[in-house]
Amino acid sequence: MSAVRPDPSKLYHRKMPATWWLTNRSYFLFMLRELSSVFIAVQIYQLSNGPDAYVAFTQKLSSPGWILFHLVALLFALYHSFTWFQSSAVVLPLRIGERSISRPIVTALHVGAWVMVSLIVLVLFLALKS
Amino acid sequence: MATEKTIEPLWWGLFSAGGVVAAFLVPIHIILVGFAVPLGWTTDTGALYRIWWVKLYLFVLIVLPLYHWAHRFYFTLNDMGLKPISKLLAVLCYGGAIVGTFVTAWILLKI
Amino acid sequence: MDGTLSYRWSCRMGVCGSCGMMVNGTPKLTCAAFLRDYYPQEIRVEPLVNFPIIRDLVIDMTDFMEKLKSVKPWIIRKEEKPVSEGEYLQTPAELEAFHQFTQCINCMLCYAACPVYGLEPKFLGPAAIALGYRYNMDSRDQGKDQREIIGNHDGIWDCTFVGECSVVCPKHVDPAAAIQRSKVDVTKNWFQSILMPWGQR
């Protein structure tokens, strides 16, 4: 039996509102995750300007405003890290021999690696700085 | 169907690399730059940043997340209703990251 | 009750994919949405979003069907094996590589859940890309270069990994994973073709 194709111009099309991401908890958290990238960008620029007038700059950074900014930035950075590790578990299936490793474990392995990398950076910084 | 050669894999590749760098390295650096040094938990004269491989590390640390931001922010702005000006957004986001790459290299070479 | 209310249904057991609708804003197979789980809250049933509405709860699936066809969902061989050589053999590991992505029942819940498809109707979409991935990962298939639509604009590159498609999928196909893994694959090939053009297949 040949299907009768509906004429698209006669069908009712509902439009998606620009606030679509506010209607659903999952969508909202997705948006927060995406916006965390803005904080990373801003933080990176602070870093890149640092070495120039370094001591004066670090004095400026001790003001309450900057501390608050860095606190917010740190929270967003941690949110980015954690969601990134969760996403990595989906994107890169790991296996030992024939068996695949479950996603929560892959995420946990990423977190473990992150802790180690952070410690290495910290140790190197303390050892090399003057 | 004609196949269109898209350069998207380039941006996605940079986005992914930037995401990995940001995820593993940014938190500890925020702690160092934003809290440890300003609050006096440790001292830092900035001499460290003159070492060549430290500069290389900083270059990677700063530049790759810029491309991560650019790619994500471009798509986010599109998704939030700015699709009609998406070409302009592309120039601002990816162009911004490219400009940032040169500025960062210049600053690091200057130190 | 209005006897003229139009809606699709068939198997009533979650395998035919006919009865997808929005239940309290979430795309669901309505044969798997039991009143006892919602009562006494109000239950709101709407046609699947992101699709044109034909009548009442019936949506037009033409776009979806076209997209499924566009990924060439069949085994493509460079050279067909003659029947006398017997069947294609697969190890359990080779089957496992794509088996999960064969479970799609074409219910379109993933398209309703995907905000990208809602914003950009040209997006190939979760089920179609997962279907293409299923064939690309099948060891019997040799047609990956004929499924370039997946790696084109409006293929995988429109996806921003919201992940809702996999959340709502009633058969746990995980189209989001198929799409992200396709991105890795296409990106690897792209960088290889740029950096080592002599190694072209």
XYZ file of C-alpha atoms in Angstrom:
442
model
C 0.000 0.000 0.000
C 1.556 3.351 -0.924
C 1.620 5.787 1.955
C 0.033 9.184 1.506
C 2.764 11.725 2.318
C 1.395 14.662 4.283
C 2.064 18.040 2.711
C 4.598 19.666 5.053
C 3.263 23.168 4.437
C -0.131 22.163 5.813
C 1.218 20.671 9.037
C 1.455 22.551 12.317
C 5.065 23.188 13.346
C 5.705 24.120 16.949
C 8.629 26.507 17.427
C 11.288 25.868 20.035
C 11.606 28.781 22.484
C 15.012 30.413 23.006
C 14.638 29.589 26.695
C 14.498 25.857 25.929
C 17.413 25.221 28.234
C 15.539 26.524 31.276
C 12.671 24.074 30.975
C 14.515 20.941 32.006
C 17.076 20.237 34.741
C 19.327 18.224 32.411
C 19.364 20.956 29.796
C 20.152 23.587 32.462
C 23.080 21.639 33.879
C 24.328 21.172 30.318
C 24.275 24.954 29.820
C 26.159 25.515 33.095
C 28.757 23.020 31.966
C 29.137 24.862 28.686
C 29.356 28.288 30.372
C 32.121 27.030 32.675
C 34.380 27.350 29.643
C 34.025 31.156 29.892
C 35.525 31.136 33.367
C 38.423 29.032 32.177
C 39.129 31.551 29.420
C 39.076 34.510 31.824
C 41.275 32.704 34.343
C 43.783 31.812 31.657
C 44.122 35.460 30.699
C 44.809 36.410 34.292
C 47.559 33.797 34.246
C 49.008 35.096 31.008
C 49.256 38.638 32.324
C 50.730 37.495 35.632
C 54.476 37.291 35.044
C 54.741 40.926 33.893
C 54.240 42.946 37.056
C 54.059 39.857 39.094
C 54.424 40.925 42.678
C 52.114 43.920 42.300
C 49.636 41.706 40.552
C 49.644 39.100 43.322
C 48.977 41.905 45.830
C 45.971 42.941 43.769
C 44.785 39.349 43.715
C 44.506 39.216 47.486
C 41.564 41.629 47.526
C 38.187 40.135 48.499
C 36.772 40.756 45.019
C 39.466 38.709 43.326
C 39.318 35.960 45.937
C 35.601 35.651 45.321
C 36.163 35.610 41.561
C 38.718 32.832 41.885
C 36.415 30.883 44.178
C 33.639 30.987 41.597
C 36.142 30.185 38.850
C 37.475 27.222 40.856
C 33.961 25.844 41.352
C 33.231 26.125 37.644
C 36.627 24.598 36.822
C 35.914 21.638 39.080
C 32.471 21.264 37.510
C 34.110 21.300 34.080
C 36.698 18.718 35.172
C 34.174 16.349 36.636
C 31.731 16.544 33.719
C 34.670 16.149 31.330
C 35.785 12.961 33.069
C 32.223 11.622 32.911
C 32.020 12.459 29.213
C 35.405 10.834 28.575
C 34.059 7.566 29.954
C 31.337 7.642 27.269
C 33.565 8.745 24.401
C 36.502 6.407 25.005
C 35.419 2.926 26.009
C 38.293 1.285 27.868
C 38.760 -2.416 28.029
C 41.072 -4.892 29.734
C 41.462 -7.733 27.265
C 37.917 -8.610 26.208
C 36.016 -6.976 29.065
C 35.018 -3.333 29.036
C 35.496 -1.243 32.139
C 32.312 0.274 33.536
C 31.777 4.009 33.136
C 31.781 4.964 36.830
C 35.159 3.239 37.170
C 36.578 5.006 34.132
C 35.396 8.309 35.605
C 36.996 7.412 38.950
C 40.278 6.555 37.178
C 40.221 9.967 35.527
C 39.637 11.642 38.877
C 42.539 9.686 40.341
C 44.794 10.742 37.490
C 43.690 14.335 37.982
C 44.625 14.221 41.680
C 48.068 12.851 40.787
C 48.674 15.423 38.054
C 47.624 18.239 40.397
C 50.027 16.982 43.064
C 52.863 16.762 40.539
C 52.239 20.343 39.415
C 52.121 21.507 43.022
C 55.372 19.743 43.924
C 57.119 21.035 40.811
C 55.953 24.577 41.517
C 57.136 24.519 45.112
C 60.466 22.993 44.102
C 61.201 25.333 41.196
C 59.813 28.676 42.326
C 61.979 31.201 44.098
C 24.862 13.240 -2.289
C 27.803 15.628 -2.682
C 30.258 15.456 0.172
C 31.206 18.800 1.666
C 34.715 18.963 3.083
C 34.299 20.454 6.495
C 37.091 21.814 8.673
C 35.059 21.019 11.768
C 37.356 18.150 12.864
C 40.105 20.729 13.363
C 38.042 22.749 15.815
C 36.713 19.676 17.546
C 40.229 18.252 17.878
C 41.473 21.511 19.438
C 38.341 21.652 21.599
C 39.036 18.150 22.916
C 42.714 18.812 23.574
C 41.790 22.036 25.327
C 39.180 20.248 27.378
C 41.692 17.667 28.584
C 44.238 20.366 29.515
C 41.584 22.442 31.261
C 40.137 19.473 33.115
C 43.456 18.182 34.451
C 45.452 21.370 34.987
C 43.242 24.413 35.490
C 41.960 23.662 39.018
C 45.439 23.378 40.571
C 46.577 26.513 38.774
C 43.590 28.473 40.009
C 44.528 27.362 43.525
C 48.146 28.450 43.011
C 47.499 31.762 41.248
C 44.250 32.700 42.968
C 44.828 31.566 46.534
C 48.269 30.146 47.396
C 50.405 33.095 46.258
C 48.030 36.060 46.991
C 47.160 34.741 50.452
C 50.803 34.130 51.298
C 50.719 30.345 51.642
C 53.803 30.394 49.415
C 55.976 32.993 47.652
C 56.643 33.480 43.961
C 58.881 36.123 42.352
C 58.001 35.058 38.832
C 61.545 33.959 37.957
C 60.191 30.471 37.312
C 58.477 31.696 34.156
C 61.757 32.516 32.429
C 62.709 28.841 32.119
C 62.115 27.780 28.522
C 60.208 24.594 29.198
C 58.023 26.356 31.763
C 57.125 28.826 29.014
C 56.263 25.923 26.735
C 54.072 24.413 29.447
C 52.336 27.756 30.037
C 51.755 28.131 26.313
C 49.972 24.781 26.167
C 48.128 25.488 29.425
C 46.798 28.831 28.203
C 46.282 28.368 24.485
C 44.550 24.990 24.221
C 41.741 25.882 26.655
C 41.164 29.027 24.579
C 40.135 26.801 21.676
C 38.040 24.738 24.055
C 36.227 27.901 25.145
C 35.880 29.168 21.561
C 34.235 26.002 20.271
C 31.878 25.581 23.219
C 30.930 29.218 23.419
C 30.256 29.382 19.667
C 27.840 26.459 19.900
C 26.272 27.742 23.123
C 25.558 31.173 21.620
C 24.055 29.488 18.571
C 21.867 27.301 20.780
C 20.682 30.326 22.731
C 19.099 31.865 19.677
C 21.953 33.727 17.956
C 22.047 31.385 14.990
C 21.220 34.145 12.473
C 24.601 35.773 13.175
C 26.512 32.511 13.432
C 29.159 33.557 10.900
C 29.958 36.648 12.991
C 30.035 34.496 16.132
C 32.492 32.127 14.448
C 34.842 34.997 13.664
C 34.590 36.355 17.205
C 35.071 32.996 18.931
C 37.610 31.180 16.790
C 39.208 34.433 15.734
C 39.461 35.409 19.385
C 41.218 32.151 20.183
C 43.647 32.619 17.307
C 44.426 36.177 18.390
C 44.860 34.886 21.933
C 47.347 32.312 20.659
C 49.600 34.998 19.165
C 49.223 37.349 22.149
C 50.131 34.538 24.550
C 53.179 33.547 22.496
C 54.281 37.168 22.352
C 53.869 37.694 26.093
C 55.718 34.495 26.930
C 58.604 35.346 24.608
C 58.811 38.777 26.178
C 59.243 37.555 29.752
C -14.076 10.450 25.980
C -13.655 11.782 22.454
C -13.605 8.733 20.165
C -11.976 10.731 17.367
C -8.678 11.240 19.274
C -5.921 10.013 16.936
C -2.746 8.389 18.173
C -0.346 5.637 17.158
C 0.115 2.400 19.047
C 0.723 -1.227 18.234
C 2.643 -3.832 20.214
C 1.923 -2.428 23.708
C 5.199 -3.932 24.913
C 7.982 -1.529 23.953
C 9.339 -3.140 20.792
C 7.512 -1.522 17.875
C 8.374 2.117 18.537
C 4.926 3.420 17.495
C 3.608 5.030 20.646
C 6.175 7.740 21.442
C 4.654 10.882 22.994
C 5.506 13.595 25.522
C 4.282 12.611 28.986
C 4.649 15.514 31.444
C 7.271 17.010 29.136
C 9.384 13.872 28.791
C 9.472 11.780 25.611
C 8.234 8.319 26.517
C 6.793 5.193 24.995
C 3.249 5.517 26.273
C 2.849 1.739 26.460
C 5.528 1.913 29.164
C 3.998 4.884 30.974
C 1.593 3.512 33.552
C -1.088 5.659 35.152
C -0.287 4.127 38.534
C 3.206 5.733 38.406
C 1.818 9.212 37.821
C -1.454 9.210 39.795
C -2.545 11.324 41.673
C -0.490 13.959 39.791
C -1.985 15.435 36.669
C -0.790 13.705 33.514
C -0.204 15.791 30.411
C 0.136 13.955 27.106
C 1.393 15.847 24.056
C 2.575 14.854 20.594
C 6.317 14.196 20.289
C 8.064 17.573 20.067
C 10.316 18.633 17.199
C 8.051 16.958 14.645
C 5.235 18.548 12.613
C 1.831 17.534 13.865
C -0.552 15.808 11.466
C -3.464 15.493 13.873
C -3.938 15.227 17.648
C -1.058 13.047 18.874
C 0.083 11.873 15.461
C 3.294 13.427 14.132
C 4.839 13.404 10.681
C 7.878 11.104 10.554
C 8.914 11.773 6.954
C 12.096 13.634 7.898
C 13.122 10.853 10.270
C 12.618 8.176 7.619
C 14.639 10.149 5.075
C 17.494 10.534 7.519
C 17.567 6.828 8.326
C 17.875 6.045 4.634
C 20.576 8.645 4.113
C 23.169 6.746 6.190
C 22.868 3.692 3.910
C 21.865 1.250 6.655
C 22.923 -1.992 4.978
C 26.122 -4.014 4.688
C 28.251 -2.493 1.921
C 31.017 -4.673 0.499
C 33.792 -3.685 -1.906
C 33.288 -7.130 -3.359
C 30.437 -9.452 -2.533
C 31.446 -12.861 -1.201
C 29.926 -15.616 -3.366
C 27.380 -17.836 -1.600
C 29.645 -20.853 -2.143
C 32.206 -19.315 0.248
C 29.703 -19.513 3.075
C 28.533 -16.947 5.591
C 30.502 -14.053 7.126
C 31.942 -15.199 10.444
C 32.111 -12.924 13.471
C 33.714 -13.422 16.846
C 31.715 -12.491 19.960
C 34.022 -9.483 20.383
C 33.282 -8.290 16.832
C 29.570 -8.598 17.522
C 29.864 -6.758 20.818
C 31.480 -3.810 19.029
C 28.176 -2.854 17.393
C 25.446 -4.991 18.955
C 24.094 -2.359 21.312
C 23.491 -0.011 18.362
C 21.327 -2.576 16.571
C 18.656 -2.334 19.265
C 17.010 0.839 17.944
C 13.238 0.512 17.475
C 12.924 3.808 15.570
C 10.655 5.317 18.204
C 12.039 8.862 17.687
C 12.113 9.700 21.410
C 15.754 10.716 20.947
C 14.793 13.312 18.328
C 12.207 14.746 20.699
C 14.781 14.904 23.476
C 17.477 16.517 21.358
C 17.502 20.340 21.647
C 19.865 20.566 18.679
C 17.314 18.860 16.426
C 14.701 21.211 17.811
C 16.844 24.205 16.862
C 18.151 22.796 13.574
C 15.829 20.459 11.664
C 18.619 19.624 9.216
C 20.565 17.836 11.950
C 20.938 14.171 11.027
C 19.978 13.216 14.574
C 20.791 10.550 17.176
C 19.057 7.475 15.751
C 20.307 7.999 12.196
C 23.897 8.549 13.306
C 23.760 5.584 15.697
C 22.437 3.494 12.814
C 25.287 4.615 10.556
C 27.746 3.901 13.354
C 26.225 0.417 13.761
C 27.148 -0.374 10.174
C 30.543 1.299 10.316
C 31.425 -0.811 13.349
C 30.140 -4.043 11.823
C 33.170 -6.133 10.822
C 31.286 -7.390 7.763
C 30.858 -3.846 6.416
C 33.342 -2.083 4.131
C 31.280 0.977 3.309
C 32.429 3.614 5.808
C 33.573 5.954 3.026
C 30.055 5.882 1.578
C 28.559 7.149 4.812
C 30.306 10.499 4.629
C 27.039 12.246 5.439
C 27.770 11.361 9.040
C 31.011 13.381 9.016
C 29.547 16.307 7.078
C 28.068 19.511 8.390
C 24.651 18.706 9.952
C 25.962 15.230 10.714
C 27.858 14.606 13.950
C 29.200 18.168 14.080
C 25.892 19.719 15.057
C 25.819 17.559 18.190
C 26.955 19.247 21.409
C 26.706 16.127 23.559
C 23.748 17.232 25.633
C 23.223 13.523 26.175
C 19.436 13.587 26.549
C 18.970 11.236 23.602
C 20.638 8.412 25.489
C 18.748 9.261 28.678
C 15.337 8.815 27.028
C 16.170 5.854 24.787
C 13.938 2.961 25.885
C 16.289 0.323 24.456
C 19.551 1.693 25.903
C 21.083 2.139 22.466
C 23.144 5.103 23.748
C 23.166 7.162 20.531
C 25.164 9.861 22.318
C 28.075 7.442 22.673
C 27.804 6.469 18.993
C 27.960 10.123 17.975
C 30.924 11.055 20.194
C 32.882 7.976 19.107
C 32.151 8.890 15.498
C 33.596 12.347 16.206
C 36.809 10.767 17.502
C 36.971 8.502 14.457
C 36.336 11.236 11.880
C 38.756 13.615 13.634
C 41.514 10.985 13.746
C 41.063 10.298 10.028
C 40.988 14.006 9.244
C 44.253 14.726 11.085
C 45.842 11.656 9.491
C 44.818 12.783 6.025
C 46.238 16.263 6.682
C 49.448 15.247 8.414
C 50.168 12.031 6.520
C 48.454 12.306 3.134
C 50.518 9.541 1.651
C 48.790 6.964 3.796
C 45.355 7.396 2.165
C 43.164 4.274 1.999
